[in-house]
XYZ file of C-alpha atoms in Angstrom:
471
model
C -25.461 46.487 5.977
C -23.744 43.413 4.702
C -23.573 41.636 8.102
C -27.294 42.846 9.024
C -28.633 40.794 5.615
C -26.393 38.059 6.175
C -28.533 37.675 9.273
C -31.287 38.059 7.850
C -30.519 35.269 5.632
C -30.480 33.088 8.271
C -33.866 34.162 9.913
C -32.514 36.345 12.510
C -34.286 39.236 11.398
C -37.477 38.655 9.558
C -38.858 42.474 10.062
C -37.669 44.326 7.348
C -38.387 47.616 9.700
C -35.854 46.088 12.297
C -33.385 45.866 9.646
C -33.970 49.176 8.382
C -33.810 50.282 12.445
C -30.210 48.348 12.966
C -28.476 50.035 9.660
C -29.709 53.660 10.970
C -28.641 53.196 14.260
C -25.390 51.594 12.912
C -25.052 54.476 11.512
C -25.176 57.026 14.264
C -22.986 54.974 16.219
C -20.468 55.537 13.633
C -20.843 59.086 13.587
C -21.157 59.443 17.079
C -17.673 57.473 18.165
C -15.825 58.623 14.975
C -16.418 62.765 15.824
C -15.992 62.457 19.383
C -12.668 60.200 19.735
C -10.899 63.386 20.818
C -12.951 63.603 23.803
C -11.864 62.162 27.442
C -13.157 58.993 27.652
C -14.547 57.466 31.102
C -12.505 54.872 33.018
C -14.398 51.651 32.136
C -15.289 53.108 28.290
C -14.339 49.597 26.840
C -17.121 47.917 29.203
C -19.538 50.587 28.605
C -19.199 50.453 25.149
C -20.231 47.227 24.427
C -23.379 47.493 26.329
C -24.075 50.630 24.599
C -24.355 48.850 21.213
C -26.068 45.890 22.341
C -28.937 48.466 23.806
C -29.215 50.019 20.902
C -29.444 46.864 18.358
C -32.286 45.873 21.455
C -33.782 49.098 21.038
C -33.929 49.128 16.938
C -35.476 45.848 17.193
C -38.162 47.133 19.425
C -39.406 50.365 16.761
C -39.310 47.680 14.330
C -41.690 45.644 15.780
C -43.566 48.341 16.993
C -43.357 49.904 13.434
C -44.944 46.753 12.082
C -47.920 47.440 14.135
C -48.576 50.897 13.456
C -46.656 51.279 10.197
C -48.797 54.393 8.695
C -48.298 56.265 12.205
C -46.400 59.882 11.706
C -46.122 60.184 15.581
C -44.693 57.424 15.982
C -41.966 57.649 13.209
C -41.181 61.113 14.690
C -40.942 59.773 18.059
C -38.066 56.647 16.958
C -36.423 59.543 15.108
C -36.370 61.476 17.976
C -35.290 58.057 20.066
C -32.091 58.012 17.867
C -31.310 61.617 18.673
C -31.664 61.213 22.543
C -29.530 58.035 22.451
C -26.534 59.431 20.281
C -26.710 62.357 23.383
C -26.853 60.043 25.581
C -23.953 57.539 24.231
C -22.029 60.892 24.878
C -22.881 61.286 28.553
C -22.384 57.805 29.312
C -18.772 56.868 27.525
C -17.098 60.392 28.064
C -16.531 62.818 30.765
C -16.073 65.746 29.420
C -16.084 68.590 31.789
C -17.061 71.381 29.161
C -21.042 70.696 28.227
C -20.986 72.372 25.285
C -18.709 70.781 23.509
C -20.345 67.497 24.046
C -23.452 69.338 22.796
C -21.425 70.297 19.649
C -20.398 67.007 18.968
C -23.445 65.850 19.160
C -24.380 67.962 16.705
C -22.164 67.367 14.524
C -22.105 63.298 14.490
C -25.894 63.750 13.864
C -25.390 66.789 10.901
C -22.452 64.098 8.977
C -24.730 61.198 9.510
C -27.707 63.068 8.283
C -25.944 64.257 4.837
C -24.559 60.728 4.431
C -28.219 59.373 4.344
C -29.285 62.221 2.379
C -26.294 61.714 -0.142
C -26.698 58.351 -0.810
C -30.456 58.760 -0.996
C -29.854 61.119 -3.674
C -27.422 59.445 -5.657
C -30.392 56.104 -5.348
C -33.175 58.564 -6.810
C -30.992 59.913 -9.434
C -30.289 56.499 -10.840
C -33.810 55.686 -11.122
C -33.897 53.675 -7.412
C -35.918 54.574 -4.458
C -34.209 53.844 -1.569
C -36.895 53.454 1.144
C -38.194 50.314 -1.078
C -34.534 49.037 -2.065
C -31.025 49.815 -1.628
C -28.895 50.668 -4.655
C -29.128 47.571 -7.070
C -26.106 47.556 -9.595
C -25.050 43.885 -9.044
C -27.332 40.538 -9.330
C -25.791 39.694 -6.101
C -27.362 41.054 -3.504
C -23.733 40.863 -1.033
C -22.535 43.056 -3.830
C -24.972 45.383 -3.429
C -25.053 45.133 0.321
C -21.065 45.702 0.157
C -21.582 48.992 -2.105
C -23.873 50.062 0.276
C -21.357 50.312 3.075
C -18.431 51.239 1.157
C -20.484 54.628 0.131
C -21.652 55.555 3.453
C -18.341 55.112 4.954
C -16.251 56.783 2.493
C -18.620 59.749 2.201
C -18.121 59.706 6.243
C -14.744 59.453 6.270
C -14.767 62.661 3.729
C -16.954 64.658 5.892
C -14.726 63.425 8.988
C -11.935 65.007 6.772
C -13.432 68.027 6.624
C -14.688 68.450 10.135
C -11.465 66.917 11.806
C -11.100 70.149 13.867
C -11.119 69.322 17.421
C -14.080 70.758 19.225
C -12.996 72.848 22.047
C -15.171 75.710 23.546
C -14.845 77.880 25.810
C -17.093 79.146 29.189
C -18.782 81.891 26.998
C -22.660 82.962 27.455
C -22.772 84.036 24.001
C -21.189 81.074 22.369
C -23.146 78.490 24.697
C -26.441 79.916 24.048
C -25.465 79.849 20.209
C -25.183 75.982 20.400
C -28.188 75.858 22.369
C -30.042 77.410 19.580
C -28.577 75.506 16.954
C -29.501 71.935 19.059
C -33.095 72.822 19.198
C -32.607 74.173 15.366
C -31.672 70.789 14.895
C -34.233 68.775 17.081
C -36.715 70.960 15.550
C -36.105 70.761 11.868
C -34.496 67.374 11.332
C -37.010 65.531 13.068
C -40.001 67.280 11.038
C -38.264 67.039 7.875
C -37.038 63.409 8.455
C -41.207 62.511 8.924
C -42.024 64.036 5.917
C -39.397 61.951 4.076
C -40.874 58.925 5.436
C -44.396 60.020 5.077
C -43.534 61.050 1.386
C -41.100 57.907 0.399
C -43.834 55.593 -0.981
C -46.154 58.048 -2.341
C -44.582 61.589 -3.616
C -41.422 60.727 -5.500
C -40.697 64.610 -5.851
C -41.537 65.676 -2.811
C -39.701 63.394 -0.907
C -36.431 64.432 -3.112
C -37.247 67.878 -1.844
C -37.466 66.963 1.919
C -34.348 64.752 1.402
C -32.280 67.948 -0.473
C -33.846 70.072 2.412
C -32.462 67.812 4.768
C -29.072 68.143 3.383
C -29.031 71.647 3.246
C -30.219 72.360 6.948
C -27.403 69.739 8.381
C -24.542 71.834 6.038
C -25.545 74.710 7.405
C -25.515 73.671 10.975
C -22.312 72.166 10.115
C -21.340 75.550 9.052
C -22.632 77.638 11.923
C -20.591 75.132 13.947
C -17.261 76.015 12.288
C -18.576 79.301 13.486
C -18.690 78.807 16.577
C -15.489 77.312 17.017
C -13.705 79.956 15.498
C -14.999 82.577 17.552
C -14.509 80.739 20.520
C -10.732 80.090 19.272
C -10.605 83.838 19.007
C -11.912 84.430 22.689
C -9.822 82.356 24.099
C -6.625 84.120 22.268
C -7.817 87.721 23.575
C -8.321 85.885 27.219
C -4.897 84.701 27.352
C -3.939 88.032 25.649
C -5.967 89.968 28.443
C -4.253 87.735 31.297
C -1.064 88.280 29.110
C -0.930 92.030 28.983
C -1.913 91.927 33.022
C 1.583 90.292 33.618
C 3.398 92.344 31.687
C 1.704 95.511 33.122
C 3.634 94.459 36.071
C 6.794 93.477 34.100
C 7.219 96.696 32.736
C 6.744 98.493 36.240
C 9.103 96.283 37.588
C 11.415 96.616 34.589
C 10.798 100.516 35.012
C 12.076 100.704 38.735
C 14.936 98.500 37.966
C 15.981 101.196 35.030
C 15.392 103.910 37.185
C 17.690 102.257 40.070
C 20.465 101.226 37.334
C 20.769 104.827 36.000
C 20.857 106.087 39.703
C 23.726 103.634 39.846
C 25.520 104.355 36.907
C 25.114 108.123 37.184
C 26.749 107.470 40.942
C 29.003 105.456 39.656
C 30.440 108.140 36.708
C 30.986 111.046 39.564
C 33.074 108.183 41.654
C 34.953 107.678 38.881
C 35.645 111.432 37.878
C 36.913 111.870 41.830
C 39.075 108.593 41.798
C 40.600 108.412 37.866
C 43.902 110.372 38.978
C 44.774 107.042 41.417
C 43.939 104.738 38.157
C 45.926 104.324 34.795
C 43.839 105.430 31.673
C 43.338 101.719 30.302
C 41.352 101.258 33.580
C 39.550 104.555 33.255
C 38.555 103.389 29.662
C 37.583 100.048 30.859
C 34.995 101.056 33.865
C 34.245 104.112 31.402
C 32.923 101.638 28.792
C 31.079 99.524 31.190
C 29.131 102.904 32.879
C 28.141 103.288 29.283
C 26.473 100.328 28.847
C 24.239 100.976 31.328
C 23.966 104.601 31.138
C 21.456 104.904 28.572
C 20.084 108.530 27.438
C 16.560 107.640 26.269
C 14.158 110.038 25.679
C 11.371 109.480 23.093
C 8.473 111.386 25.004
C 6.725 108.397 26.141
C 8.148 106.057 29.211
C 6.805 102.991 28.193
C 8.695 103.381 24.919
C 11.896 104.661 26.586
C 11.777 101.599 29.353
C 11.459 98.750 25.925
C 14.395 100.604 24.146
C 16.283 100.435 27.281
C 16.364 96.461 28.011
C 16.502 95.574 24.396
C 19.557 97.397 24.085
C 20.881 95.394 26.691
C 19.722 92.198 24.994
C 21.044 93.771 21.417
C 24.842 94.288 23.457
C 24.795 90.941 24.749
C 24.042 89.304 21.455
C 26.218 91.958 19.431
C 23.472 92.711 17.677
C 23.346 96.296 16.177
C 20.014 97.952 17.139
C 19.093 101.005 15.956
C 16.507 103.209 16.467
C 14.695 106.287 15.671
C 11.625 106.665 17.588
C 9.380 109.737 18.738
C 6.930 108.499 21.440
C 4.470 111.632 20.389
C 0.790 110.018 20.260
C 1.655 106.740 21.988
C 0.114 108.076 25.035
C -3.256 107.688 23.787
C -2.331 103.849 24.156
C -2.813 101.633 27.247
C 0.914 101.238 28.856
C 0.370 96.861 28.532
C -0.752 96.915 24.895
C 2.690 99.179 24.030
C 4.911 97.401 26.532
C 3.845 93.623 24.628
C 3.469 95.272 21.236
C 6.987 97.097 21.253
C 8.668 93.572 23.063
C 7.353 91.407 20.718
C 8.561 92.837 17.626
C 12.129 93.271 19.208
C 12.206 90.122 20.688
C 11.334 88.691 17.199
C 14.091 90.353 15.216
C 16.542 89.538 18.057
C 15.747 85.817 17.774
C 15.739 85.815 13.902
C 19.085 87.708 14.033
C 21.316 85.068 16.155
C 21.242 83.046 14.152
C 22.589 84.951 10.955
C 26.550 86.134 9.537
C 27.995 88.898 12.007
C 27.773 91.898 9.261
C 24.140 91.302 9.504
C 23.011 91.237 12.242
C 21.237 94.445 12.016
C 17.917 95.371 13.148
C 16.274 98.373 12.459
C 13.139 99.758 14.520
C 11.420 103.435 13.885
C 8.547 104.770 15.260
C 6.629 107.956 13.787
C 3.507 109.814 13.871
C 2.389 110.854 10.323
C -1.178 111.781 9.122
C -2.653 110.995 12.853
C -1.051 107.257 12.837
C 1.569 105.662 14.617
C 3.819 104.008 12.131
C 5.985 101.330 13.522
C 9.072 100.090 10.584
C 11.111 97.215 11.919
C 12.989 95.543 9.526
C 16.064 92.854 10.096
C 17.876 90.259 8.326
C 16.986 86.350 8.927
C 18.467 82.669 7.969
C 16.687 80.141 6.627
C 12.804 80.743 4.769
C 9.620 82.581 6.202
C 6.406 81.362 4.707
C 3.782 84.184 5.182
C 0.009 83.067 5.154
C -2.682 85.277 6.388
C -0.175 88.114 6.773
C 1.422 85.954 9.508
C 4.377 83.621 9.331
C 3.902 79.878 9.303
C 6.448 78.516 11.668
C 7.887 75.328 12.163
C 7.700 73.303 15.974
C 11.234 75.031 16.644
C 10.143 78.132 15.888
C 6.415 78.201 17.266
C 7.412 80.984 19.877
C 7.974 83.628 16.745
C 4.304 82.363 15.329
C 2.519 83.357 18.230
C 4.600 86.573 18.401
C 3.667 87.649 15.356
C -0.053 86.490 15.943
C -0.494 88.361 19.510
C 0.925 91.919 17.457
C -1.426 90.755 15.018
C -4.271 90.842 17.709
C -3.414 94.412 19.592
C -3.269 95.909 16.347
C -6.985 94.287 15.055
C -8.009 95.713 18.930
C -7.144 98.960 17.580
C -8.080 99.525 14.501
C -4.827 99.220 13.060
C -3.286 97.353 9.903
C 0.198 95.048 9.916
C 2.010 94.245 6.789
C 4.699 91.526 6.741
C 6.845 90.383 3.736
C 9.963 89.315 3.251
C 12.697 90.639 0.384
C 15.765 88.551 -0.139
C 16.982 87.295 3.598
C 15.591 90.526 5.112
C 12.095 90.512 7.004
C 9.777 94.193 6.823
C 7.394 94.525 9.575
C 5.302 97.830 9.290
C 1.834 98.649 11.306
C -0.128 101.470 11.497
C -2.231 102.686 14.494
C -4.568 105.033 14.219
C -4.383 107.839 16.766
C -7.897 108.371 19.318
C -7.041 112.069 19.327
C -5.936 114.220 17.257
C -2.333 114.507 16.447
C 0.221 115.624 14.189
C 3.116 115.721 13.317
C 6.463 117.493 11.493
C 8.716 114.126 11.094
C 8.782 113.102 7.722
C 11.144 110.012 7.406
C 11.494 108.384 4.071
C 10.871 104.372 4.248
C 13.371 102.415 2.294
C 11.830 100.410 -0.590
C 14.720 98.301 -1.963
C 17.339 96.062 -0.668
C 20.125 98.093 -1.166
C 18.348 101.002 -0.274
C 17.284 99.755 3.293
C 21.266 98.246 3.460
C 22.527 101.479 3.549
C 20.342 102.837 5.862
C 21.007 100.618 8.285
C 24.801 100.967 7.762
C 25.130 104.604 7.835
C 22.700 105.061 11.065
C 25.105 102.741 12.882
C-alpha cells in the first residue's frame, strides 16, 4: 500500500480503481507464494516469477481503466473478481510442478480463503471504527504514509497469523472421494465468493449494513472452507496410514509364513538333535552334555497357546528376549484369536513386543522384565503388556510423543493404535513410576467365552511381584 501511494504521488497512478486493483492483487500474490512455498517449484521459478508480477500489476491496471468506464457495472466487477481467482490458479500452474493436482487445487484454495478473511478483517475493524473502507483506508494518523504503513502492517500480520495456523503442509493423496471433495469445495468457493464479493461492492457506497453483512458473510464462508480443508487433509493423512498399513500387513503376511517354516524346520532340528544326543552322551563328559543340552533348549520351544500365529510371535521373541537377557514372560491362551486375520495378529502381537524389548535395553539388569498376557473374558481379547523403561514417556492422544531417536516406538504404538480402531477395539497406555501398562481390548466377531479369570495388577508393587514370582 505504502509504495503503491508513493507512486501515486508522483503521477504514476492517477486511477484510484488501478490503485485499488494493484493492492488486491498484491494481496493474492502474497497469499498465493506464502501457502504454497512447500510446493516443488519449476526449474526457471526465479525468471517466471518476475514476469508473473509484472502481468499482473499490467493486468490490475487494465480493470482499472476499464472500471473507470463502466464503474456502476455488476458484471463486470464479478468478472475482475473472477480474473483474480483464475490468475492466483494459474500463478500455481505456471511457477510449480506439482505432480498431485489436488493439492495445487487446495492451495489454491486456501491462499484465496486467508486472503479473503484478511480483507474481510480489516474491513471490519474500518467499519467498526466509524470508517468505510471502500471510500478510505483506516485514517488514525494526519499523515497519510502513516496510515498507508498501518495499512500493511495489519494485513500482513493478520496473514502471517492465519499462515500460523494453516502451516500444515498440504499433501493429498490419489483418493476419488477426497478429490471430488476439493472439487466441490473450489466451485463452493468460485460460486459463493465471487457473488458475495459483488454484493460488497454493489453495497459499499450505498447500504452501510448490508454491506457489513456481505463482508461478515464473506468471512464466515472462507473459515469454513478453511475448515473443511483441515478436513480433508486429515482424512487423507489417515488413508494414507491404513495404505501403508495395508501394504504393511501384506509383507508381514509373508514374514510370518516364512518365520513359521523356519520354526517348524528349527524344532525338526532340535528335536533331531536331542535323540543324537541321548545315543552319543555315554562318549561325552556331563559338562558337555549340559552344554549342548542347554543350547537344544534354546531352541526347543514348547508353545502351545491354541492359535499358530500366536505360538510363531512367542517363539522369535523369545529368541530376541535370550539374546538381550531380557526376561519375557508370558501367559497367553490363543482361544478367540482365530476370528482375527493372521497379518493384523502377526503386526499387532510384534509390535507390542518389539516395543517393550527396545524400551527394556536400555534399563538396570533386575529390570528388565517384560510381561505379556493374553485372555478371553466377557467375549474380548484382552492383551496386558507391561515393562519397565528409562528415561520419560509423554502420552498425548493415548499415544506416546517420541523424540527423533525414538520415532520407530511412535509409529509402533500408532500402527497398534490403528488395527485396534479397525476392529472395534479400545487401547489404554499410561505409565506408573518407570514402568509402561499397555492393555487393549478386542471385541470377539463370534461368540466366545471363556473360564480364565486372571487378576490384573493395579499397583507398582503389586505388578513387581508378579513379574518376579512368574519368572
Amino acid at each position: 500500500m505504502i509504495i503503491v501511494y508513493y507512486l501515486s504521488t508522483l503521477g504514476i497512478f492517477n486511477n484510484i480503481n488501478q490503485i485499488i486493483y494493484i493492492i488486491e492483487i498484491f494481496q493474492y500474490l502474497l497469499c498465493t507464494f506464502l501457502f504454497s512455498k512447500k510446493l516443488p517449484r519449476r526449474k526457471h521459478f526465479f525468471i517466471i516469477l518476475p514476469i508473473v508480477v509484472i502481468f499482473y500489476i499490467a493486468w490490475a491496471c487494465l480493470l482499472g481503466y476499464l472500471r473507470s468506464l463502466w464503474p456502476n457495472s455488476s458484471i463486470f466487477k464479478m468478472l475482475a473478481t473472477l480474473s483474480f481467482y483464475s490468475l492466483t490458479l494459474m500463478t500455481l500452474i505456471i511457477c510449480y510442478k506439482e505432480k498431485q493436482w489436488t493439492n495445487t487445487l487446495l492451495t489454491w484454495v486456501t491462499a484465496l480463503s486467508i486472503r479473503e478473511i484478511v480483507d474481510v478483517t480489516y474491513t471490519l475493524v474500518s467499519l467498526f471504527t466509524g470508517h468505510n473502507p471502500r471510500e478510505s483506508i483506516l485514517m488514525l494518523f494526519d499523515n497519510m504514509y502513516l496510515n498507508s504503513l498501518i495499512f500493511d502492517l495489519f494485513h500482513v500480520l493478520v496473514v502471517l497469523f492465519l499462515y500460523w495456523l494453516f502451516r500444515k503442509k498440504i499433501n493429498t493423496i490419489k483418493d476419488k472421494s477426497i478429490s471430488l471433495k476439493i472439487v466441490t469445495i473450489s466451485l463452493m468457493m468460485l460460486l459463493a465468493l465471487v457473488i458475495i464479493k459483488t454484493f460488497i461492492i454493489i453495497f459499499a457506497n450505498n447500504n452501510l449494513e448490508l454491506y457489513t453483512c456481505c463482508e461478515a458473510l464473506m468471512g464466515l464462508v472462507c473459515l469454513l472452507l478453511l475448515l473443511i480443508r483441515t478436513n480433508i487433509l486429515k482424512e487423507s493423512s489417515y488413508k494414507l496410514d491404513h495404505q501403508i498399513m495395508t501394504q504393511v500387513l501384506i509383507s508381514n503376511q509373508a514374514q510370518y509364513e516364512a518365520l513359521k517354516t523356519n520354526i517348524e524346520v528349527i524344532n525338526m532340528k532340535a528335536h533331531d538333535m536331542r535323540h543324537q544326543l541321548e545315543k552319543y552322551q555315554d562318549k561325552l563328559t556331563q559338562e558337555e552334555v549340559n552344554s549342548i543340552q542347554k543350547s537344544i533348549d534354546v531352541y526347543d520351544k514348547n508353545i502351545n497357546t491354541g492359535n499358530p500365529v500366536l505360538d510363531t510371535v512367542l517363539y522369535s521373541e523369545s529368541l530376541i528376549c535370550d539374546k538381550n537377557k531380557i526376561r519375557f514372560t508370558y501367559l497367553c491362551e490363543g482361544k478367540g484369536l482365530e476370528h482375527f486375520p493372521s497379518s493384523q495378529l502377526y503386526y499387532l502381537f510384534s509390535n507390542i513386543i518389539d516395543n517393550a524389548i527396545e524400551a527394556s535395553k536400555d534399563v538396570e539388569e533386575e529390570n528388565k522384565i517384560i510381561s505379556f498376557n493374553i485372555k478371553c473374558k466377557n467375549n474380548q481379547i484382552v492383551i496386558d503388556e507391561c515393562n519397565y523403561f528409562k528415561g520419560e514417556r509423554n502420552i498425548q492422544n493415548g499415544l506416546i510423543h517420541t523424540t527423533k531417536q525414538e520415532r520407530r516406538h511412535g509409529y509402533g504404538m500408532k500402527s497398534i493404535r490403528m488395527i485396534v480402531s479397525d476392529n472395534n477395539g479400545t487401547m489404554n497406555v499410561r505409565t506408573q513410576g518407570n514402568m509402561f501398562f499397555l492393555i487393549i481390548n478386542l471385541p470377539i466377531p463370534n461368540s466366545v467365552t471363556s473360564k480364565s479369570k486372571i487378576n490384573k495388577p493395579t499397583s507398582h508393587d503389586e505388578l513387581k511381584n508378579v513379574l518376579t514370582d512368574s519368572l
